[in-house]
PDB file of N, CA and C in Angstrom:
ATOM      1  N   UNK A 833    -143.653  41.918-162.963  1.00 92.00           N
ATOM      2  CA  UNK A 833    -144.080  41.412-164.163  1.00 92.00           C
ATOM      3  C   UNK A 833    -145.265  40.174-164.022  1.00 92.00           C
ATOM      4  N   UNK A 834    -146.413  40.398-164.519  1.00 95.00           N
ATOM      5  CA  UNK A 834    -147.267  39.340-164.553  1.00 95.00           C
ATOM      6  C   UNK A 834    -147.668  38.854-165.926  1.00 95.00           C
ATOM      7  N   UNK A 835    -148.090  37.718-166.177  1.00 97.00           N
ATOM      8  CA  UNK A 835    -148.407  36.971-167.401  1.00 97.00           C
ATOM      9  C   UNK A 835    -148.767  35.571-167.186  1.00 97.00           C
ATOM     10  N   UNK A 836    -148.580  34.812-168.250  1.00 98.00           N
ATOM     11  CA  UNK A 836    -148.739  33.324-168.247  1.00 98.00           C
ATOM     12  C   UNK A 836    -147.394  32.742-168.512  1.00 98.00           C
ATOM     13  N   UNK A 837    -147.322  31.582-168.039  1.00 98.00           N
ATOM     14  CA  UNK A 837    -145.833  30.896-167.996  1.00 98.00           C
ATOM     15  C   UNK A 837    -145.396  30.814-169.378  1.00 98.00           C
ATOM     16  N   UNK A 838    -146.054  30.670-170.433  1.00 98.00           N
ATOM     17  CA  UNK A 838    -145.473  30.548-171.850  1.00 98.00           C
ATOM     18  C   UNK A 838    -144.665  31.846-172.057  1.00 98.00           C
ATOM     19  N   UNK A 839    -145.261  32.986-171.751  1.00 97.00           N
ATOM     20  CA  UNK A 839    -144.608  34.173-171.882  1.00 97.00           C
ATOM     21  C   UNK A 839    -143.243  34.433-171.065  1.00 97.00           C
ATOM     22  N   UNK A 840    -143.219  33.851-169.906  1.00 96.00           N
ATOM     23  CA  UNK A 840    -141.923  33.775-169.092  1.00 96.00           C
ATOM     24  C   UNK A 840    -140.792  32.988-169.912  1.00 96.00           C
ATOM     25  N   UNK A 841    -141.354  31.800-170.324  1.00 96.00           N
ATOM     26  CA  UNK A 841    -140.453  30.652-171.026  1.00 96.00           C
ATOM     27  C   UNK A 841    -139.914  31.341-172.277  1.00 96.00           C
ATOM     28  N   UNK A 842    -140.847  32.102-172.932  1.00 96.00           N
ATOM     29  CA  UNK A 842    -140.309  32.685-174.230  1.00 96.00           C
ATOM     30  C   UNK A 842    -139.333  33.865-173.985  1.00 96.00           C
ATOM     31  N   UNK A 843    -139.148  34.506-172.778  1.00 96.00           N
ATOM     32  CA  UNK A 843    -138.276  35.497-172.565  1.00 96.00           C
ATOM     33  C   UNK A 843    -137.457  35.370-171.435  1.00 96.00           C
ATOM     34  N   UNK A 844    -137.307  34.001-171.069  1.00 95.00           N
ATOM     35  CA  UNK A 844    -136.503  33.617-169.880  1.00 95.00           C
ATOM     36  C   UNK A 844    -135.171  34.308-169.877  1.00 95.00           C
ATOM     37  N   UNK A 845    -134.480  34.316-170.956  1.00 93.00           N
ATOM     38  CA  UNK A 845    -133.022  34.728-170.923  1.00 93.00           C
ATOM     39  C   UNK A 845    -132.828  36.279-170.643  1.00 93.00           C
ATOM     40  N   UNK A 846    -133.874  36.913-170.968  1.00 96.00           N
ATOM     41  CA  UNK A 846    -133.618  38.377-170.785  1.00 96.00           C
ATOM     42  C   UNK A 846    -134.259  38.904-169.312  1.00 96.00           C
ATOM     43  N   UNK A 847    -134.769  37.845-168.584  1.00 96.00           N
ATOM     44  CA  UNK A 847    -135.269  38.337-167.261  1.00 96.00           C
ATOM     45  C   UNK A 847    -134.020  38.262-166.190  1.00 96.00           C
ATOM     46  N   UNK A 848    -134.246  39.117-165.262  1.00 95.00           N
ATOM     47  CA  UNK A 848    -133.236  39.191-164.192  1.00 95.00           C
ATOM     48  C   UNK A 848    -132.945  37.995-163.490  1.00 95.00           C
ATOM     49  N   UNK A 849    -131.926  37.501-163.342  1.00 94.00           N
ATOM     50  CA  UNK A 849    -131.668  36.163-162.716  1.00 94.00           C
ATOM     51  C   UNK A 849    -132.021  36.132-161.226  1.00 94.00           C
ATOM     52  N   UNK A 850    -132.029  37.304-160.610  1.00 94.00           N
ATOM     53  CA  UNK A 850    -132.224  37.295-159.255  1.00 94.00           C
ATOM     54  C   UNK A 850    -133.516  37.790-158.735  1.00 94.00           C
ATOM     55  N   UNK A 851    -134.728  37.427-159.521  1.00 95.00           N
ATOM     56  CA  UNK A 851    -136.026  37.714-159.483  1.00 95.00           C
ATOM     57  C   UNK A 851    -136.449  36.276-159.268  1.00 95.00           C
ATOM     58  N   UNK A 852    -137.914  36.171-158.801  1.00 95.00           N
ATOM     59  CA  UNK A 852    -138.558  35.054-158.376  1.00 95.00           C
ATOM     60  C   UNK A 852    -139.909  34.667-159.081  1.00 95.00           C
ATOM     61  N   UNK A 853    -140.208  33.614-159.195  1.00 96.00           N
ATOM     62  CA  UNK A 853    -141.232  33.163-159.990  1.00 96.00           C
ATOM     63  C   UNK A 853    -142.455  32.591-159.082  1.00 96.00           C
ATOM     64  N   UNK A 854    -143.551  33.201-159.171  1.00 96.00           N
ATOM     65  CA  UNK A 854    -144.677  32.813-158.338  1.00 96.00           C
ATOM     66  C   UNK A 854    -145.838  32.160-159.363  1.00 96.00           C
ATOM     67  N   UNK A 855    -146.371  31.234-159.142  1.00 97.00           N
ATOM     68  CA  UNK A 855    -147.381  30.586-160.055  1.00 97.00           C
ATOM     69  C   UNK A 855    -148.674  30.279-159.366  1.00 97.00           C
ATOM     70  N   UNK A 856    -149.855  30.483-159.953  1.00 97.00           N
ATOM     71  CA  UNK A 856    -151.079  30.313-159.571  1.00 97.00           C
ATOM     72  C   UNK A 856    -151.291  28.870-159.157  1.00 97.00           C
ATOM     73  N   UNK A 857    -152.063  28.473-158.191  1.00 95.00           N
ATOM     74  CA  UNK A 857    -152.261  27.082-157.620  1.00 95.00           C
ATOM     75  C   UNK A 857    -152.983  26.346-158.857  1.00 95.00           C
ATOM     76  N   UNK A 858    -152.799  25.075-158.750  1.00 95.00           N
ATOM     77  CA  UNK A 858    -153.453  24.199-159.815  1.00 95.00           C
ATOM     78  C   UNK A 858    -152.481  23.566-160.705  1.00 95.00           C
ATOM     79  N   UNK A 859    -152.874  22.877-161.725  1.00 95.00           N
ATOM     80  CA  UNK A 859    -151.992  22.199-162.670  1.00 95.00           C
ATOM     81  C   UNK A 859    -151.104  23.312-163.345  1.00 95.00           C
ATOM     82  N   UNK A 860    -149.802  22.894-163.511  1.00 97.00           N
ATOM     83  CA  UNK A 860    -149.005  23.836-164.152  1.00 97.00           C
ATOM     84  C   UNK A 860    -149.140  23.535-165.591  1.00 97.00           C
ATOM     85  N   UNK A 861    -149.501  24.682-166.242  1.00 98.00           N
ATOM     86  CA  UNK A 861    -149.535  24.485-167.893  1.00 98.00           C
ATOM     87  C   UNK A 861    -148.871  25.776-168.513  1.00 98.00           C
ATOM     88  N   UNK A 862    -148.779  25.935-169.657  1.00 98.00           N
ATOM     89  CA  UNK A 862    -148.274  26.978-170.305  1.00 98.00           C
ATOM     90  C   UNK A 862    -149.162  28.304-170.078  1.00 98.00           C
ATOM     91  N   UNK A 863    -150.505  28.123-169.923  1.00 98.00           N
ATOM     92  CA  UNK A 863    -151.162  29.173-169.620  1.00 98.00           C
ATOM     93  C   UNK A 863    -151.576  29.547-168.109  1.00 98.00           C
ATOM     94  N   UNK A 864    -150.740  28.968-167.334  1.00 98.00           N
ATOM     95  CA  UNK A 864    -150.869  29.206-165.968  1.00 98.00           C
ATOM     96  C   UNK A 864    -150.396  30.723-165.717  1.00 98.00           C
ATOM     97  N   UNK A 865    -151.298  31.438-164.760  1.00 98.00           N
ATOM     98  CA  UNK A 865    -151.007  32.678-164.339  1.00 98.00           C
ATOM     99  C   UNK A 865    -149.646  32.777-163.504  1.00 98.00           C
ATOM    100  N   UNK A 866    -148.834  33.804-163.912  1.00 98.00           N
ATOM    101  CA  UNK A 866    -147.535  33.721-163.204  1.00 98.00           C
ATOM    102  C   UNK A 866    -147.281  35.298-162.914  1.00 98.00           C
ATOM    103  N   UNK A 867    -146.296  35.523-161.791  1.00 96.00           N
ATOM    104  CA  UNK A 867    -145.658  36.789-161.527  1.00 96.00           C
ATOM    105  C   UNK A 867    -144.200  36.531-161.362  1.00 96.00           C
ATOM    106  N   UNK A 868    -143.382  37.413-161.963  1.00 96.00           N
ATOM    107  CA  UNK A 868    -141.963  37.494-161.830  1.00 96.00           C
ATOM    108  C   UNK A 868    -141.639  38.775-160.997  1.00 96.00           C
ATOM    109  N   UNK A 869    -141.187  38.795-159.879  1.00 94.00           N
ATOM    110  CA  UNK A 869    -140.825  39.863-159.029  1.00 94.00           C
ATOM    111  C   UNK A 869    -139.420  39.701-158.449  1.00 94.00           C
ATOM    112  N   UNK A 870    -138.945  40.882-158.166  1.00 91.00           N
ATOM    113  CA  UNK A 870    -137.835  41.017-157.243  1.00 91.00           C
ATOM    114  C   UNK A 870    -138.282  41.007-155.802  1.00 91.00           C
ATOM    115  N   UNK A 871    -137.704  40.045-155.000  1.00 80.00           N
ATOM    116  CA  UNK A 871    -138.289  39.776-153.732  1.00 80.00           C
ATOM    117  C   UNK A 871    -137.094  39.492-152.861  1.00 80.00           C
ATOM    118  N   UNK A 872    -136.688  40.557-152.121  1.00 74.00           N
ATOM    119  CA  UNK A 872    -135.409  40.282-151.163  1.00 74.00           C
ATOM    120  C   UNK A 872    -135.584  39.221-150.081  1.00 74.00           C
ATOM    121  N   UNK A 873    -136.893  38.903-149.616  1.00 68.00           N
ATOM    122  CA  UNK A 873    -136.999  37.831-148.669  1.00 68.00           C
ATOM    123  C   UNK A 873    -137.711  36.569-149.214  1.00 68.00           C
ATOM    124  N   UNK A 874    -137.913  36.458-150.459  1.00 69.00           N
ATOM    125  CA  UNK A 874    -138.664  35.346-150.988  1.00 69.00           C
ATOM    126  C   UNK A 874    -139.845  35.026-150.208  1.00 69.00           C
ATOM    127  N   UNK A 875    -140.869  35.712-150.405  1.00 83.00           N
ATOM    128  CA  UNK A 875    -142.177  35.613-149.742  1.00 83.00           C
ATOM    129  C   UNK A 875    -142.659  34.263-150.065  1.00 83.00           C
ATOM    130  N   UNK A 876    -143.577  33.666-149.277  1.00 90.00           N
ATOM    131  CA  UNK A 876    -144.269  32.411-149.442  1.00 90.00           C
ATOM    132  C   UNK A 876    -145.292  32.560-150.589  1.00 90.00           C
ATOM    133  N   UNK A 877    -145.893  33.740-150.669  1.00 91.00           N
ATOM    134  CA  UNK A 877    -147.018  33.958-151.543  1.00 91.00           C
ATOM    135  C   UNK A 877    -146.846  35.428-152.167  1.00 91.00           C
ATOM    136  N   UNK A 878    -147.296  35.680-153.516  1.00 91.00           N
ATOM    137  CA  UNK A 878    -147.358  36.925-154.043  1.00 91.00           C
ATOM    138  C   UNK A 878    -148.656  37.159-154.648  1.00 91.00           C
ATOM    139  N   UNK A 879    -149.667  37.933-154.054  1.00 92.00           N
ATOM    140  CA  UNK A 879    -151.015  38.231-154.581  1.00 92.00           C
ATOM    141  C   UNK A 879    -151.632  36.688-154.775  1.00 92.00           C
ATOM    142  N   UNK A 880    -151.569  35.952-153.786  1.00 93.00           N
ATOM    143  CA  UNK A 880    -152.266  34.720-153.764  1.00 93.00           C
ATOM    144  C   UNK A 880    -151.573  33.535-154.550  1.00 93.00           C
ATOM    145  N   UNK A 881    -150.443  33.763-155.073  1.00 95.00           N
ATOM    146  CA  UNK A 881    -149.765  32.894-155.954  1.00 95.00           C
ATOM    147  C   UNK A 881    -148.399  32.312-154.970  1.00 95.00           C
ATOM    148  N   UNK A 882    -148.304  31.117-154.854  1.00 95.00           N
ATOM    149  CA  UNK A 882    -147.309  30.601-154.011  1.00 95.00           C
ATOM    150  C   UNK A 882    -146.002  30.641-154.733  1.00 95.00           C
ATOM    151  N   UNK A 883    -144.858  30.816-154.038  1.00 94.00           N
ATOM    152  CA  UNK A 883    -143.445  30.917-154.647  1.00 94.00           C
ATOM    153  C   UNK A 883    -143.266  29.571-155.230  1.00 94.00           C
ATOM    154  N   UNK A 884    -142.612  29.517-156.602  1.00 96.00           N
ATOM    155  CA  UNK A 884    -142.358  28.344-157.368  1.00 96.00           C
ATOM    156  C   UNK A 884    -140.868  28.046-157.539  1.00 96.00           C
ATOM    157  N   UNK A 885    -140.231  28.909-158.225  1.00 96.00           N
ATOM    158  CA  UNK A 885    -138.746  28.709-158.389  1.00 96.00           C
ATOM    159  C   UNK A 885    -138.175  30.193-158.636  1.00 96.00           C
ATOM    160  N   UNK A 886    -136.928  30.057-158.508  1.00 95.00           N
ATOM    161  CA  UNK A 886    -136.167  31.294-158.907  1.00 95.00           C
ATOM    162  C   UNK A 886    -135.965  31.557-160.390  1.00 95.00           C
ATOM    163  N   UNK A 887    -136.004  32.586-160.851  1.00 96.00           N
ATOM    164  CA  UNK A 887    -135.688  32.908-162.252  1.00 96.00           C
ATOM    165  C   UNK A 887    -134.403  32.189-162.715  1.00 96.00           C
ATOM    166  N   UNK A 888    -133.409  32.298-161.739  1.00 97.00           N
ATOM    167  CA  UNK A 888    -132.143  31.784-162.022  1.00 97.00           C
ATOM    168  C   UNK A 888    -132.403  30.135-162.286  1.00 97.00           C
ATOM    169  N   UNK A 889    -133.148  29.413-161.508  1.00 97.00           N
ATOM    170  CA  UNK A 889    -133.362  28.065-161.596  1.00 97.00           C
ATOM    171  C   UNK A 889    -134.031  27.848-162.919  1.00 97.00           C
ATOM    172  N   UNK A 890    -135.027  28.773-163.545  1.00 97.00           N
ATOM    173  CA  UNK A 890    -135.672  28.436-164.724  1.00 97.00           C
ATOM    174  C   UNK A 890    -134.723  28.622-165.865  1.00 97.00           C
ATOM    175  N   UNK A 891    -133.853  29.693-165.828  1.00 98.00           N
ATOM    176  CA  UNK A 891    -132.855  29.844-166.667  1.00 98.00           C
ATOM    177  C   UNK A 891    -131.803  28.611-166.767  1.00 98.00           C
ATOM    178  N   UNK A 892    -131.594  28.177-165.752  1.00 98.00           N
ATOM    179  CA  UNK A 892    -130.695  26.816-165.786  1.00 98.00           C
ATOM    180  C   UNK A 892    -131.406  25.642-166.331  1.00 98.00           C
ATOM    181  N   UNK A 893    -132.635  25.630-166.016  1.00 98.00           N
ATOM    182  CA  UNK A 893    -133.488  24.529-166.576  1.00 98.00           C
ATOM    183  C   UNK A 893    -133.420  24.583-167.930  1.00 98.00           C
ATOM    184  N   UNK A 894    -133.878  25.781-168.518  1.00 97.00           N
ATOM    185  CA  UNK A 894    -133.902  26.085-170.160  1.00 97.00           C
ATOM    186  C   UNK A 894    -132.471  25.920-170.717  1.00 97.00           C
ATOM    187  N   UNK A 895    -131.452  26.174-169.898  1.00 96.00           N
ATOM    188  CA  UNK A 895    -130.042  25.986-170.618  1.00 96.00           C
ATOM    189  C   UNK A 895    -129.658  24.671-170.809  1.00 96.00           C
ATOM    190  N   UNK A 896    -130.053  23.861-169.634  1.00 96.00           N
ATOM    191  CA  UNK A 896    -129.726  22.483-169.648  1.00 96.00           C
ATOM    192  C   UNK A 896    -130.401  21.789-170.726  1.00 96.00           C
ATOM    193  N   UNK A 897    -131.547  22.040-170.918  1.00 95.00           N
ATOM    194  CA  UNK A 897    -132.326  21.460-172.024  1.00 95.00           C
ATOM    195  C   UNK A 897    -131.862  21.791-173.404  1.00 95.00           C
ATOM    196  N   UNK A 898    -131.444  23.206-173.518  1.00 94.00           N
ATOM    197  CA  UNK A 898    -130.997  23.549-174.917  1.00 94.00           C
ATOM    198  C   UNK A 898    -129.600  22.826-175.164  1.00 94.00           C
ATOM    199  N   UNK A 899    -128.844  22.507-174.114  1.00 95.00           N
ATOM    200  CA  UNK A 899    -127.562  21.726-174.248  1.00 95.00           C
ATOM    201  C   UNK A 899    -127.739  20.410-174.739  1.00 95.00           C
ATOM    202  N   UNK A 900    -128.903  19.680-174.316  1.00 95.00           N
ATOM    203  CA  UNK A 900    -129.209  18.308-174.657  1.00 95.00           C
ATOM    204  C   UNK A 900    -129.909  18.231-175.931  1.00 95.00           C
ATOM    205  N   UNK A 901    -130.646  19.197-176.492  1.00 94.00           N
ATOM    206  CA  UNK A 901    -131.479  19.214-177.713  1.00 94.00           C
ATOM    207  C   UNK A 901    -131.506  20.560-178.325  1.00 94.00           C
ATOM    208  N   UNK A 902    -131.553  20.749-179.641  1.00 91.00           N
ATOM    209  CA  UNK A 902    -131.708  22.010-180.295  1.00 91.00           C
ATOM    210  C   UNK A 902    -133.219  22.390-180.368  1.00 91.00           C
ATOM    211  N   UNK A 903    -133.350  23.685-179.986  1.00 90.00           N
ATOM    212  CA  UNK A 903    -134.613  24.243-180.110  1.00 90.00           C
ATOM    213  C   UNK A 903    -135.697  23.711-179.457  1.00 90.00           C
ATOM    214  N   UNK A 904    -135.750  23.297-178.112  1.00 93.00           N
ATOM    215  CA  UNK A 904    -136.738  22.561-177.376  1.00 93.00           C
ATOM    216  C   UNK A 904    -137.850  23.806-177.352  1.00 93.00           C
ATOM    217  N   UNK A 905    -139.208  23.094-177.603  1.00 93.00           N
ATOM    218  CA  UNK A 905    -140.268  23.918-177.666  1.00 93.00           C
ATOM    219  C   UNK A 905    -140.769  24.281-176.347  1.00 93.00           C
ATOM    220  N   UNK A 906    -141.636  25.243-176.172  1.00 96.00           N
ATOM    221  CA  UNK A 906    -142.161  25.620-174.822  1.00 96.00           C
ATOM    222  C   UNK A 906    -142.722  24.423-173.950  1.00 96.00           C
ATOM    223  N   UNK A 907    -143.390  23.404-174.712  1.00 96.00           N
ATOM    224  CA  UNK A 907    -144.031  22.386-174.079  1.00 96.00           C
ATOM    225  C   UNK A 907    -142.928  21.462-173.401  1.00 96.00           C
ATOM    226  N   UNK A 908    -141.844  21.363-174.075  1.00 96.00           N
ATOM    227  CA  UNK A 908    -140.823  20.438-173.484  1.00 96.00           C
ATOM    228  C   UNK A 908    -140.033  21.270-172.389  1.00 96.00           C
ATOM    229  N   UNK A 909    -139.898  22.515-172.508  1.00 97.00           N
ATOM    230  CA  UNK A 909    -139.400  23.257-171.374  1.00 97.00           C
ATOM    231  C   UNK A 909    -140.347  23.226-170.093  1.00 97.00           C
ATOM    232  N   UNK A 910    -141.590  23.270-170.281  1.00 98.00           N
ATOM    233  CA  UNK A 910    -142.770  23.084-169.257  1.00 98.00           C
ATOM    234  C   UNK A 910    -142.404  21.830-168.477  1.00 98.00           C
ATOM    235  N   UNK A 911    -142.357  20.669-169.292  1.00 97.00           N
ATOM    236  CA  UNK A 911    -142.125  19.379-168.694  1.00 97.00           C
ATOM    237  C   UNK A 911    -140.789  19.243-168.084  1.00 97.00           C
ATOM    238  N   UNK A 912    -139.658  20.095-168.631  1.00 97.00           N
ATOM    239  CA  UNK A 912    -138.404  20.071-167.792  1.00 97.00           C
ATOM    240  C   UNK A 912    -138.657  20.882-166.394  1.00 97.00           C
ATOM    241  N   UNK A 913    -139.394  21.905-166.480  1.00 98.00           N
ATOM    242  CA  UNK A 913    -139.521  22.918-165.295  1.00 98.00           C
ATOM    243  C   UNK A 913    -140.412  22.021-164.278  1.00 98.00           C
ATOM    244  N   UNK A 914    -141.398  21.143-164.700  1.00 98.00           N
ATOM    245  CA  UNK A 914    -142.066  20.261-163.749  1.00 98.00           C
ATOM    246  C   UNK A 914    -141.190  19.215-163.119  1.00 98.00           C
ATOM    247  N   UNK A 915    -140.415  18.678-163.926  1.00 98.00           N
ATOM    248  CA  UNK A 915    -139.478  17.585-163.552  1.00 98.00           C
ATOM    249  C   UNK A 915    -138.570  18.336-162.440  1.00 98.00           C
ATOM    250  N   UNK A 916    -137.907  19.406-162.643  1.00 98.00           N
ATOM    251  CA  UNK A 916    -137.144  19.945-161.732  1.00 98.00           C
ATOM    252  C   UNK A 916    -137.632  20.359-160.408  1.00 98.00           C
ATOM    253  N   UNK A 917    -138.809  20.893-160.588  1.00 97.00           N
ATOM    254  CA  UNK A 917    -139.705  21.268-159.363  1.00 97.00           C
ATOM    255  C   UNK A 917    -139.960  20.109-158.569  1.00 97.00           C
ATOM    256  N   UNK A 918    -140.482  18.978-159.167  1.00 96.00           N
ATOM    257  CA  UNK A 918    -140.699  17.731-158.489  1.00 96.00           C
ATOM    258  C   UNK A 918    -139.497  16.898-157.866  1.00 96.00           C
ATOM    259  N   UNK A 919    -138.413  16.968-158.539  1.00 97.00           N
ATOM    260  CA  UNK A 919    -137.241  16.168-158.331  1.00 97.00           C
ATOM    261  C   UNK A 919    -135.988  16.856-157.786  1.00 97.00           C
ATOM    262  N   UNK A 920    -135.913  18.108-158.101  1.00 95.00           N
ATOM    263  CA  UNK A 920    -134.816  18.958-157.643  1.00 95.00           C
ATOM    264  C   UNK A 920    -133.583  18.464-158.512  1.00 95.00           C
ATOM    265  N   UNK A 921    -133.987  18.037-159.841  1.00 97.00           N
ATOM    266  CA  UNK A 921    -132.915  17.630-160.772  1.00 97.00           C
ATOM    267  C   UNK A 921    -133.188  17.891-162.090  1.00 97.00           C
ATOM    268  N   UNK A 922    -132.302  18.083-163.008  1.00 97.00           N
ATOM    269  CA  UNK A 922    -132.582  18.422-164.410  1.00 97.00           C
ATOM    270  C   UNK A 922    -133.285  16.978-165.013  1.00 97.00           C
ATOM    271  N   UNK A 923    -133.980  17.247-166.095  1.00 96.00           N
ATOM    272  CA  UNK A 923    -134.598  16.217-166.839  1.00 96.00           C
ATOM    273  C   UNK A 923    -133.627  15.780-167.857  1.00 96.00           C
ATOM    274  N   UNK A 924    -133.613  14.497-168.178  1.00 95.00           N
ATOM    275  CA  UNK A 924    -132.551  13.904-169.182  1.00 95.00           C
ATOM    276  C   UNK A 924    -133.589  13.417-170.316  1.00 95.00           C
ATOM    277  N   UNK A 925    -133.247  14.019-171.635  1.00 90.00           N
ATOM    278  CA  UNK A 925    -133.968  13.631-172.644  1.00 90.00           C
ATOM    279  C   UNK A 925    -133.166  12.904-173.718  1.00 90.00           C
ATOM    280  N   UNK A 926    -131.818  12.775-173.407  1.00 70.00           N
ATOM    281  CA  UNK A 926    -131.014  11.871-174.217  1.00 70.00           C
ATOM    282  C   UNK A 926    -130.658  10.583-173.491  1.00 70.00           C
ATOM    283  N   UNK A 927    -130.478   9.558-174.220  1.00 49.00           N
ATOM    284  CA  UNK A 927    -130.015   8.275-173.701  1.00 49.00           C
ATOM    285  C   UNK A 927    -128.838   8.419-172.934  1.00 49.00           C
TER     286      UNK A 927
END
């Protein structure tokens, strides 16, 4: 499946947990080109896009954010994804 990151965020709950997210190089935005694929060996790249996170990771990030606040928008989920990718930890939005 190919698209942009916002599309993946919008349907993250319905994606297969054992698939993997590849994102185009550059600044991560909601409009970043992405691919979600089933990849038994987790390749370093897919069609020139580097591996980013597993779908299971992105689902966990979204679930964690939903547990902290009601209806986080795609922009906040994007920030949580960036935080997780950089820090290997969930973002904390509550005191």
